[in-house]
Amino acid sequence: MSKATMHLAYVAAGLTCQGAVDILRQIGTGQEDLTRLNSLVKPMCGMAFTDGNKFLSDVVASTKTDAEGKASKEGTPDKSVKNRVSEVRQIYAAIKLVPGFTIDGLGYWKAYDAAKAALREKGIRASGAPILSEAEKAEKAIKQAATPLLAELMASDAPDESKLAQLASIKQRAAEQVQADTVQQHAARLVKAHGVNYCTKLWEALEGAILAADSTLEVQEESQERQAA
């Protein structure tokens, strides 16, 4: 849907980004929470699901400001509005995607908790995408990592027999790449959460633990060899 048509969808629902921002900044502060929530979500329920989600994204984008507090598309969005939108997105998704789900009679936080539970039970995220198991996530990541490698192989002049022989190798390389990326991402999260000093000490501790584990493994292998002899 074009931007102009999307704006018409907002207008038809009686919604504006600024109006939504005003509502979201008040939600979670008092007894009128459900009334405020309904004034935002009920008009959205008359929109296509993709349009409603795009509206929420536009609401967040409308609050972006630069370091001087001036509106800027490249700026940082209002943190409280962004948080509320994340919560409202769950509620909106549950109403649209989970048959029978309603927020009638619920306060804002209870509606949010109920929405999360309803989506989880149905096995979907607020985006409508399925919730993947850890194994499914890993398989998806490996397929994504393998795609450019496969494209490169198919474009090569190698014989078909050679290409077939390399398929298993490509999957193995993709799995190793995903594992390496996962470790790097985990390391970055640790540094961000705990700081450089903590992670330096953790690195030293890990080196010691790895050496100890290697020594234990060597002893076990030697013991097994003696028993087998």
Coordinates of N, CA, C and O in Angstrom, one line a residue, residues 34-202:
L34 N -8.1 1.9 30.3 CA -8.9 1.1 29.4 C -9.6 1.9 28.4 O -9.6 1.6 27.2
T35 N -10.1 3.1 28.8 CA -10.8 4.0 27.9 C -9.8 4.5 26.9 O -10.1 4.6 25.7
R36 N -8.6 4.9 27.4 CA -7.6 5.4 26.4 C -7.2 4.3 25.5 O -7.0 4.6 24.3
L37 N -7.0 3.1 26.0 CA -6.6 2.0 25.1 C -7.6 1.7 24.0 O -7.3 1.5 22.9
N38 N -8.9 1.7 24.4 CA -10.0 1.4 23.5 C -10.1 2.5 22.4 O -10.4 2.3 21.3
S39 N -9.8 3.8 22.8 CA -9.9 4.9 21.9 C -8.8 4.8 20.8 O -8.9 5.4 19.7
L40 N -7.8 4.0 21.1 CA -6.7 3.8 20.1 C -6.9 2.5 19.4 O -6.8 2.4 18.1
V41 N -7.1 1.4 20.1 CA -7.1 0.1 19.5 C -8.4 -0.2 18.7 O -8.3 -0.8 17.6
K42 N -9.5 0.2 19.2 CA -10.8 -0.1 18.5 C -10.8 0.4 17.1 O -11.2 -0.3 16.2
P43 N -10.4 1.7 16.9 CA -10.4 2.2 15.5 C -9.4 1.4 14.6 O -9.6 1.1 13.5
M44 N -8.3 0.9 15.2 CA -7.3 0.2 14.5 C -7.8 -1.2 14.1 O -7.4 -1.7 13.1
C45 N -8.7 -1.7 14.9 CA -9.3 -3.1 14.6 C -10.1 -3.1 13.3 O -10.3 -4.1 12.7
G46 N -10.5 -1.9 12.8 CA -11.2 -1.8 11.6 C -10.3 -1.7 10.4 O -10.7 -1.7 9.2
M47 N -9.0 -1.6 10.6 CA -8.0 -1.5 9.6 C -7.4 -2.9 9.3 O -7.5 -3.8 10.1
A48 N -6.8 -3.1 8.1 CA -6.1 -4.3 7.8 C -5.0 -4.5 8.8 O -4.4 -3.4 9.3
F49 N -4.6 -5.7 9.2 CA -3.6 -5.9 10.2 C -2.3 -5.3 9.8 O -1.6 -4.6 10.7
T50 N -1.9 -5.4 8.6 CA -0.6 -4.7 8.2 C -0.7 -3.2 8.3 O 0.3 -2.6 8.6
D51 N -1.8 -2.6 8.0 CA -2.0 -1.2 8.1 C -1.9 -0.7 9.5 O -1.3 0.3 9.9
G52 N -2.5 -1.5 10.4 CA -2.5 -1.2 11.8 C -1.1 -1.2 12.4 O -0.6 -0.3 13.2
N53 N -0.3 -2.2 12.0 CA 1.1 -2.3 12.4 C 1.9 -1.2 11.9 O 2.8 -0.6 12.5
K54 N 1.7 -0.8 10.6 CA 2.4 0.3 10.0 C 2.1 1.6 10.7 O 2.9 2.5 10.9
F55 N 0.8 1.8 11.1 CA 0.4 3.0 11.9 C 1.2 3.1 13.2 O 1.7 4.1 13.5
L56 N 1.3 2.0 13.9 CA 2.1 2.0 15.2 C 3.5 2.3 14.9 O 4.1 3.1 15.7
S57 N 4.1 1.8 13.8 CA 5.5 2.1 13.5 C 5.6 3.6 13.2 O 6.6 4.3 13.6
D58 N 4.6 4.2 12.5 CA 4.7 5.6 12.1 C 4.5 6.5 13.4 O 5.1 7.6 13.5
V59 N 3.7 6.0 14.4 CA 3.6 6.7 15.6 C 4.9 6.9 16.3 O 5.3 7.9 16.8
V60 N 5.7 5.8 16.4 CA 7.0 5.8 17.0 C 7.9 6.7 16.2 O 8.6 7.6 16.8
A61 N 7.9 6.6 14.9 CA 8.7 7.4 14.0 C 8.4 8.9 14.2 O 9.3 9.8 14.1
S62 N 7.2 9.2 14.5 CA 6.7 10.6 14.6 C 7.3 11.3 15.8 O 7.3 12.6 15.9
T63 N 7.9 10.6 16.7 CA 8.5 11.2 18.0 C 10.0 11.3 17.9 O 10.6 11.7 18.9
K64 N 10.6 11.0 16.7 CA 12.0 11.1 16.6 C 12.5 12.5 16.7 O 12.0 13.4 16.0
T65 N 13.5 12.7 17.5 CA 14.1 14.1 17.6 C 15.6 14.0 17.6 O 16.2 12.9 18.0
D66 N 16.3 15.1 17.3 CA 17.7 15.1 17.3 C 18.2 15.5 18.7 O 17.5 15.6 19.6
A67 N 19.6 15.7 18.8 CA 20.2 16.0 20.1 C 19.6 17.3 20.7 O 19.7 17.5 21.9
E68 N 19.1 18.2 19.8 CA 18.6 19.5 20.3 C 17.1 19.4 20.6 O 16.5 20.4 20.9
G69 N 16.5 18.2 20.4 CA 15.1 18.1 20.7 C 14.2 18.5 19.5 O 13.0 18.6 19.6
K70 N 14.8 18.7 18.3 CA 14.0 19.0 17.1 C 13.7 17.8 16.4 O 14.4 16.8 16.3
A71 N 12.5 17.8 15.7 CA 12.0 16.7 15.0 C 13.0 16.3 13.9 O 13.5 17.2 13.2
S72 N 13.3 15.0 13.8 CA 14.3 14.5 12.8 C 14.1 13.1 12.5 O 13.9 12.2 13.4
K73 N 14.0 12.8 11.2 CA 13.7 11.4 10.7 C 14.9 10.5 11.2 O 14.7 9.3 11.3
E74 N 16.1 11.1 11.3 CA 17.2 10.3 11.7 C 17.5 10.3 13.2 O 18.5 9.7 13.7
G75 N 16.6 10.9 13.9 CA 16.7 11.1 15.4 C 16.4 9.8 16.2 O 16.2 8.8 15.6
T76 N 16.2 10.0 17.5 CA 15.9 9.0 18.4 C 14.4 9.1 18.8 O 14.0 10.2 19.2
P77 N 13.6 8.0 18.8 CA 12.2 8.1 19.2 C 12.1 8.2 20.7 O 13.0 7.9 21.5
D78 N 10.9 8.8 21.1 CA 10.6 8.9 22.5 C 10.5 7.5 23.1 O 9.8 6.6 22.7
K79 N 11.3 7.2 24.1 CA 11.5 5.9 24.7 C 10.1 5.4 25.3 O 9.8 4.2 25.1
S80 N 9.4 6.3 26.0 CA 8.2 5.8 26.7 C 7.1 5.5 25.6 O 6.4 4.5 25.8
V81 N 7.0 6.3 24.6 CA 6.1 6.0 23.5 C 6.4 4.7 22.8 O 5.6 3.9 22.5
K82 N 7.7 4.5 22.6 CA 8.2 3.3 21.9 C 7.8 2.0 22.8 O 7.4 1.0 22.2
N83 N 8.0 2.1 24.1 CA 7.6 1.0 25.0 C 6.1 0.7 24.9 O 5.7 -0.4 24.9
R84 N 5.3 1.8 25.0 CA 3.9 1.6 25.0 C 3.4 1.0 23.7 O 2.5 0.2 23.6
V85 N 4.0 1.5 22.6 CA 3.7 0.9 21.2 C 4.0 -0.6 21.2 O 3.2 -1.4 20.7
S86 N 5.1 -1.0 21.8 CA 5.5 -2.4 21.8 C 4.4 -3.2 22.5 O 4.0 -4.3 22.1
E87 N 3.9 -2.6 23.6 CA 2.8 -3.3 24.4 C 1.5 -3.3 23.7 O 0.8 -4.4 23.6
V88 N 1.1 -2.2 23.1 CA -0.1 -2.1 22.4 C -0.1 -3.0 21.1 O -1.1 -3.6 20.7
R89 N 1.0 -3.2 20.5 CA 1.1 -4.0 19.4 C 0.7 -5.5 19.7 O 0.1 -6.2 18.9
Q90 N 1.1 -5.9 20.9 CA 0.7 -7.2 21.4 C -0.8 -7.3 21.6 O -1.4 -8.3 21.2
I91 N -1.4 -6.3 22.2 CA -2.8 -6.3 22.4 C -3.6 -6.3 21.1 O -4.5 -7.0 20.9
Y92 N -3.1 -5.4 20.2 CA -3.8 -5.3 18.9 C -3.7 -6.6 18.1 O -4.6 -7.1 17.5
A93 N -2.5 -7.3 18.1 CA -2.3 -8.6 17.4 C -3.2 -9.6 18.0 O -3.8 -10.4 17.3
A94 N -3.4 -9.7 19.3 CA -4.2 -10.7 20.0 C -5.7 -10.5 19.6 O -6.4 -11.5 19.3
I95 N -6.1 -9.3 19.5 CA -7.5 -9.0 19.1 C -7.7 -9.4 17.7 O -8.8 -10.0 17.4
K96 N -6.8 -9.1 16.8 CA -6.9 -9.3 15.4 C -6.7 -10.8 15.0 O -7.4 -11.3 14.1
L97 N -5.8 -11.5 15.7 CA -5.4 -12.8 15.3 C -5.8 -14.0 16.1 O -5.8 -15.1 15.7
V98 N -6.3 -13.7 17.3 CA -6.7 -14.8 18.2 C -8.2 -14.8 18.4 O -8.8 -13.9 19.0
P99 N -8.9 -15.7 17.7 CA -10.4 -15.8 17.8 C -10.9 -15.7 19.2 O -10.4 -16.5 20.1
G100 N -11.8 -14.9 19.5 CA -12.5 -14.8 20.8 C -11.7 -13.9 21.8 O -12.3 -13.7 22.9
F101 N -10.5 -13.5 21.5 CA -9.8 -12.7 22.5 C -10.4 -11.3 22.6 O -10.8 -10.7 21.6
T102 N -10.6 -10.8 23.8 CA -11.1 -9.5 24.1 C -10.5 -8.9 25.3 O -10.0 -9.6 26.2
I103 N -10.5 -7.6 25.3 CA -9.9 -6.9 26.5 C -11.0 -6.2 27.3 O -10.7 -5.5 28.2
D104 N -12.2 -6.5 27.0 CA -13.4 -6.0 27.7 C -13.2 -6.3 29.2 O -13.0 -7.4 29.6
G105 N -13.3 -5.2 30.0 CA -13.3 -5.4 31.5 C -11.9 -5.5 32.1 O -11.7 -5.6 33.3
L106 N -10.9 -5.4 31.2 CA -9.5 -5.5 31.7 C -8.8 -4.2 31.8 O -9.0 -3.3 30.9
G107 N -8.0 -4.0 32.8 CA -7.2 -2.8 32.8 C -6.0 -2.9 31.8 O -5.8 -4.0 31.2
Y108 N -5.2 -1.9 31.6 CA -4.2 -1.9 30.6 C -3.2 -3.0 30.8 O -2.9 -3.8 29.9
W109 N -2.6 -3.1 32.0 CA -1.6 -4.1 32.2 C -2.1 -5.6 32.2 O -1.5 -6.5 31.7
K110 N -3.4 -5.7 32.6 CA -4.0 -7.1 32.5 C -4.3 -7.4 31.1 O -4.1 -8.6 30.7
A111 N -4.7 -6.4 30.3 CA -4.9 -6.6 28.9 C -3.6 -7.0 28.2 O -3.6 -7.9 27.3
Y112 N -2.5 -6.4 28.6 CA -1.2 -6.7 28.0 C -0.8 -8.1 28.3 O -0.4 -8.8 27.4
D113 N -0.9 -8.5 29.6 CA -0.5 -9.8 30.0 C -1.4 -10.9 29.3 O -0.9 -11.9 28.9
A114 N -2.7 -10.6 29.2 CA -3.6 -11.6 28.6 C -3.3 -11.7 27.1 O -3.3 -12.8 26.6
A115 N -2.9 -10.6 26.5 CA -2.6 -10.6 25.0 C -1.3 -11.5 24.8 O -1.3 -12.3 23.9
K116 N -0.3 -11.2 25.6 CA 0.9 -12.0 25.5 C 0.7 -13.5 25.6 O 1.2 -14.3 24.9
A117 N -0.2 -13.8 26.6 CA -0.5 -15.3 26.9 C -1.3 -15.8 25.7 O -1.0 -17.0 25.3
A118 N -2.2 -15.1 25.2 CA -3.0 -15.6 24.1 C -2.2 -15.8 22.8 O -2.4 -16.8 22.1
L119 N -1.3 -14.9 22.5 CA -0.4 -15.1 21.4 C 0.5 -16.3 21.6 O 0.8 -17.1 20.6
R120 N 1.1 -16.4 22.8 CA 2.0 -17.5 23.1 C 1.2 -18.9 22.9 O 1.8 -19.8 22.4
E121 N 0.0 -18.9 23.4 CA -0.8 -20.2 23.3 C -1.1 -20.5 21.9 O -1.1 -21.7 21.5
K122 N -1.3 -19.5 21.0 CA -1.6 -19.7 19.6 C -0.3 -20.0 18.9 O -0.3 -20.5 17.7
G123 N 0.8 -19.7 19.5 CA 2.1 -20.0 18.8 C 2.6 -19.0 17.8 O 3.3 -19.3 16.9
I124 N 2.1 -17.7 18.0 CA 2.5 -16.7 17.1 C 3.1 -15.4 17.8 O 2.8 -15.3 19.0
R125 N 3.8 -14.6 17.1 CA 4.3 -13.4 17.6 C 3.3 -12.2 17.3 O 2.4 -12.5 16.6
A126 N 3.6 -11.1 17.8 CA 2.8 -9.9 17.5 C 2.7 -9.6 16.1 O 1.8 -9.0 15.6
S127 N 3.8 -9.9 15.3 CA 3.8 -9.7 13.9 C 3.0 -10.7 13.1 O 2.7 -10.5 11.9
G128 N 2.5 -11.7 13.8 CA 1.8 -12.8 13.1 C 2.6 -14.0 12.7 O 2.2 -15.0 12.3
A129 N 4.0 -13.8 12.8 CA 4.9 -14.9 12.4 C 4.9 -15.9 13.5 O 4.6 -15.7 14.7
P130 N 5.1 -17.2 13.1 CA 5.1 -18.3 14.1 C 6.3 -18.2 15.1 O 7.3 -17.7 14.7
I131 N 6.0 -18.6 16.3 CA 7.1 -18.7 17.3 C 7.9 -20.0 17.0 O 7.4 -21.1 17.0
L132 N 9.2 -19.8 16.7 CA 10.0 -20.9 16.4 C 10.7 -21.5 17.6 O 11.1 -20.8 18.5
S133 N 10.9 -22.9 17.5 CA 11.7 -23.5 18.6 C 13.2 -23.1 18.4 O 13.5 -22.6 17.3
E134 N 14.0 -23.5 19.3 CA 15.4 -23.2 19.2 C 16.0 -23.9 18.0 O 16.8 -23.4 17.3
A135 N 15.6 -25.2 17.8 CA 16.0 -26.0 16.7 C 15.6 -25.3 15.4 O 16.4 -25.3 14.4
E136 N 14.4 -24.9 15.3 CA 13.8 -24.2 14.1 C 14.6 -22.9 13.8 O 14.8 -22.6 12.6
K137 N 14.9 -22.2 14.8 CA 15.6 -20.9 14.7 C 17.0 -21.2 14.1 O 17.5 -20.5 13.2
A138 N 17.6 -22.2 14.6 CA 19.0 -22.6 14.1 C 18.9 -23.0 12.7 O 19.8 -22.6 11.9
E139 N 17.9 -23.9 12.3 CA 17.8 -24.3 11.0 C 17.5 -23.2 10.0 O 18.1 -23.1 8.9
K140 N 16.7 -22.2 10.4 CA 16.4 -21.1 9.6 C 17.7 -20.2 9.4 O 17.9 -19.8 8.3
A141 N 18.4 -20.0 10.5 CA 19.6 -19.2 10.4 C 20.7 -19.9 9.4 O 21.3 -19.2 8.6
I142 N 20.7 -21.2 9.5 CA 21.7 -22.0 8.6 C 21.3 -21.9 7.2 O 22.1 -21.7 6.3
K143 N 20.0 -21.9 6.9 CA 19.5 -21.8 5.5 C 19.8 -20.4 5.0 O 20.2 -20.3 3.8
Q144 N 19.6 -19.4 5.8 CA 19.9 -18.0 5.4 C 21.4 -17.8 5.1 O 21.7 -17.2 4.1
A145 N 22.2 -18.4 6.0 CA 23.6 -18.3 5.8 C 24.1 -19.1 4.5 O 25.1 -18.7 3.8
A146 N 23.4 -20.2 4.2 CA 23.8 -21.0 3.1 C 23.3 -20.4 1.7 O 23.9 -20.8 0.7
T147 N 22.3 -19.6 1.7 CA 21.8 -19.1 0.5 C 22.8 -18.4 -0.4 O 22.9 -18.8 -1.6
P148 N 23.6 -17.5 0.1 CA 24.6 -16.9 -0.8 C 25.7 -17.9 -1.3 O 26.2 -17.8 -2.4
L149 N 26.0 -18.8 -0.4 CA 27.0 -19.8 -0.8 C 26.4 -20.7 -1.9 O 27.2 -21.1 -2.8
L150 N 25.1 -21.1 -1.8 CA 24.5 -21.9 -2.8 C 24.4 -21.2 -4.1 O 24.6 -21.7 -5.2
A151 N 24.1 -19.9 -4.0 CA 24.0 -19.1 -5.3 C 25.3 -19.0 -6.0 O 25.4 -19.1 -7.2
E152 N 26.4 -18.8 -5.2 CA 27.7 -18.8 -5.8 C 28.1 -20.1 -6.4 O 28.7 -20.1 -7.5
L153 N 27.7 -21.2 -5.8 CA 28.0 -22.5 -6.3 C 27.2 -22.8 -7.6 O 27.8 -23.2 -8.6
M154 N 25.9 -22.4 -7.6 CA 25.1 -22.6 -8.8 C 25.6 -21.8 -10.0 O 25.4 -22.2 -11.2
A155 N 26.2 -20.6 -9.7 CA 26.6 -19.7 -10.8 C 28.0 -20.2 -11.3 O 28.4 -19.6 -12.4
S156 N 28.7 -21.1 -10.6 CA 30.0 -21.5 -11.1 C 29.9 -22.4 -12.3 O 28.8 -23.0 -12.6
D157 N 31.0 -22.7 -12.9 CA 31.1 -23.5 -14.1 C 31.4 -25.0 -13.7 O 31.7 -25.8 -14.6
A158 N 31.4 -25.3 -12.4 CA 31.7 -26.7 -12.0 C 30.7 -27.7 -12.5 O 29.5 -27.3 -12.7
P159 N 31.1 -28.9 -12.8 CA 30.2 -29.9 -13.3 C 29.1 -30.2 -12.2 O 29.3 -30.0 -11.0
D160 N 27.9 -30.7 -12.7 CA 26.8 -30.9 -11.8 C 27.2 -31.9 -10.7 O 26.8 -31.7 -9.5
E161 N 28.0 -32.9 -11.0 CA 28.4 -33.9 -10.0 C 29.2 -33.2 -8.9 O 29.0 -33.5 -7.7
S162 N 30.1 -32.3 -9.3 CA 30.9 -31.5 -8.3 C 30.0 -30.7 -7.4 O 30.3 -30.5 -6.2
K163 N 29.0 -30.0 -8.0 CA 28.1 -29.2 -7.3 C 27.4 -30.0 -6.2 O 27.2 -29.6 -5.1
L164 N 26.9 -31.1 -6.6 CA 26.1 -32.0 -5.7 C 27.0 -32.4 -4.5 O 26.6 -32.5 -3.4
A165 N 28.3 -32.7 -4.8 CA 29.3 -33.1 -3.8 C 29.5 -32.0 -2.8 O 29.9 -32.3 -1.6
Q166 N 29.4 -30.8 -3.2 CA 29.7 -29.7 -2.3 C 28.5 -29.2 -1.4 O 28.7 -28.4 -0.6
L167 N 27.3 -29.8 -1.7 CA 26.2 -29.3 -0.9 C 26.3 -29.6 0.6 O 26.0 -28.7 1.4
A168 N 26.8 -30.7 0.9 CA 27.0 -31.1 2.4 C 28.0 -30.1 3.0 O 27.8 -29.7 4.1
S169 N 29.1 -29.9 2.2 CA 30.1 -29.0 2.7 C 29.6 -27.6 3.0 O 29.9 -26.9 4.0
I170 N 28.7 -27.1 2.1 CA 28.1 -25.8 2.2 C 27.2 -25.7 3.5 O 27.3 -24.7 4.2
K171 N 26.5 -26.7 3.7 CA 25.6 -26.7 4.9 C 26.5 -26.7 6.2 O 26.2 -26.0 7.1
Q172 N 27.6 -27.4 6.2 CA 28.5 -27.4 7.3 C 29.1 -26.0 7.5 O 29.2 -25.5 8.6
R173 N 29.6 -25.4 6.4 CA 30.2 -24.1 6.5 C 29.1 -23.1 7.0 O 29.5 -22.2 7.8
A174 N 27.9 -23.2 6.5 CA 26.9 -22.3 7.0 C 26.6 -22.4 8.5 O 26.4 -21.5 9.2
A175 N 26.6 -23.7 8.9 CA 26.4 -24.0 10.4 C 27.5 -23.4 11.2 O 27.3 -22.8 12.3
E176 N 28.7 -23.5 10.7 CA 29.9 -22.9 11.4 C 29.8 -21.4 11.5 O 30.2 -20.8 12.5
Q177 N 29.4 -20.8 10.4 CA 29.2 -19.4 10.3 C 28.2 -18.9 11.3 O 28.4 -17.9 12.0
V178 N 27.0 -19.6 11.4 CA 26.0 -19.2 12.3 C 26.4 -19.3 13.7 O 26.2 -18.5 14.6
Q179 N 27.2 -20.4 14.0 CA 27.7 -20.6 15.4 C 28.7 -19.5 15.7 O 28.6 -18.9 16.9
A180 N 29.5 -19.1 14.8 CA 30.5 -18.0 15.1 C 29.8 -16.7 15.3 O 30.1 -15.9 16.2
D181 N 28.7 -16.4 14.4 CA 28.0 -15.2 14.6 C 27.2 -15.2 15.9 O 27.2 -14.1 16.6
T182 N 26.7 -16.3 16.3 CA 26.0 -16.4 17.6 C 26.9 -16.1 18.8 O 26.5 -15.3 19.7
V183 N 28.1 -16.6 18.7 CA 29.1 -16.4 19.8 C 29.5 -14.9 19.8 O 29.6 -14.3 20.9
Q184 N 29.7 -14.3 18.7 CA 30.1 -12.9 18.6 C 28.9 -12.0 19.2 O 29.2 -11.1 19.9
Q185 N 27.7 -12.3 18.8 CA 26.6 -11.6 19.3 C 26.4 -11.7 20.8 O 26.1 -10.7 21.5
H186 N 26.6 -12.9 21.3 CA 26.6 -13.1 22.8 C 27.6 -12.4 23.5 O 27.4 -11.7 24.5
A187 N 28.8 -12.3 22.9 CA 30.0 -11.6 23.5 C 29.6 -10.1 23.5 O 29.9 -9.4 24.6
A188 N 29.1 -9.6 22.5 CA 28.7 -8.2 22.4 C 27.7 -7.8 23.5 O 27.7 -6.8 24.1
R189 N 26.7 -8.7 23.7 CA 25.7 -8.5 24.7 C 26.3 -8.5 26.1 O 25.9 -7.7 27.0
L190 N 27.2 -9.4 26.3 CA 27.9 -9.5 27.6 C 28.7 -8.2 27.9 O 28.6 -7.6 29.0
V191 N 29.4 -7.7 27.0 CA 30.2 -6.5 27.1 C 29.2 -5.3 27.4 O 29.5 -4.5 28.3
K192 N 28.1 -5.2 26.7 CA 27.1 -4.2 26.8 C 26.5 -4.2 28.2 O 26.3 -3.2 28.9
A193 N 26.2 -5.4 28.6 CA 25.4 -5.6 29.9 C 26.3 -5.5 31.1 O 25.9 -4.9 32.2
H194 N 27.6 -6.0 31.0 CA 28.4 -6.1 32.2 C 29.7 -5.2 32.2 O 30.4 -5.0 33.2
G195 N 30.0 -4.7 31.0 CA 31.2 -3.8 30.9 C 32.5 -4.6 30.6 O 32.6 -5.8 30.7
V196 N 33.5 -3.8 30.2 CA 34.7 -4.4 29.7 C 35.5 -5.1 30.8 O 36.1 -6.2 30.7
N197 N 35.5 -4.5 32.0 CA 36.3 -5.0 33.1 C 35.8 -6.4 33.5 O 36.6 -7.4 33.7
Y198 N 34.5 -6.6 33.6 CA 33.9 -7.9 34.0 C 34.2 -8.9 32.9 O 34.6 -10.0 33.2
C199 N 34.0 -8.5 31.6 CA 34.2 -9.5 30.5 C 35.7 -9.9 30.4 O 36.0 -11.0 30.0
T200 N 36.6 -9.0 30.7 CA 38.0 -9.3 30.7 C 38.3 -10.4 31.8 O 39.0 -11.4 31.5
K201 N 37.7 -10.2 33.0 CA 37.9 -11.3 34.0 C 37.2 -12.6 33.6 O 37.7 -13.7 33.9
L202 N 36.1 -12.4 32.9 CA 35.4 -13.6 32.5 C 36.2 -14.4 31.5 O 36.3 -15.6 31.5

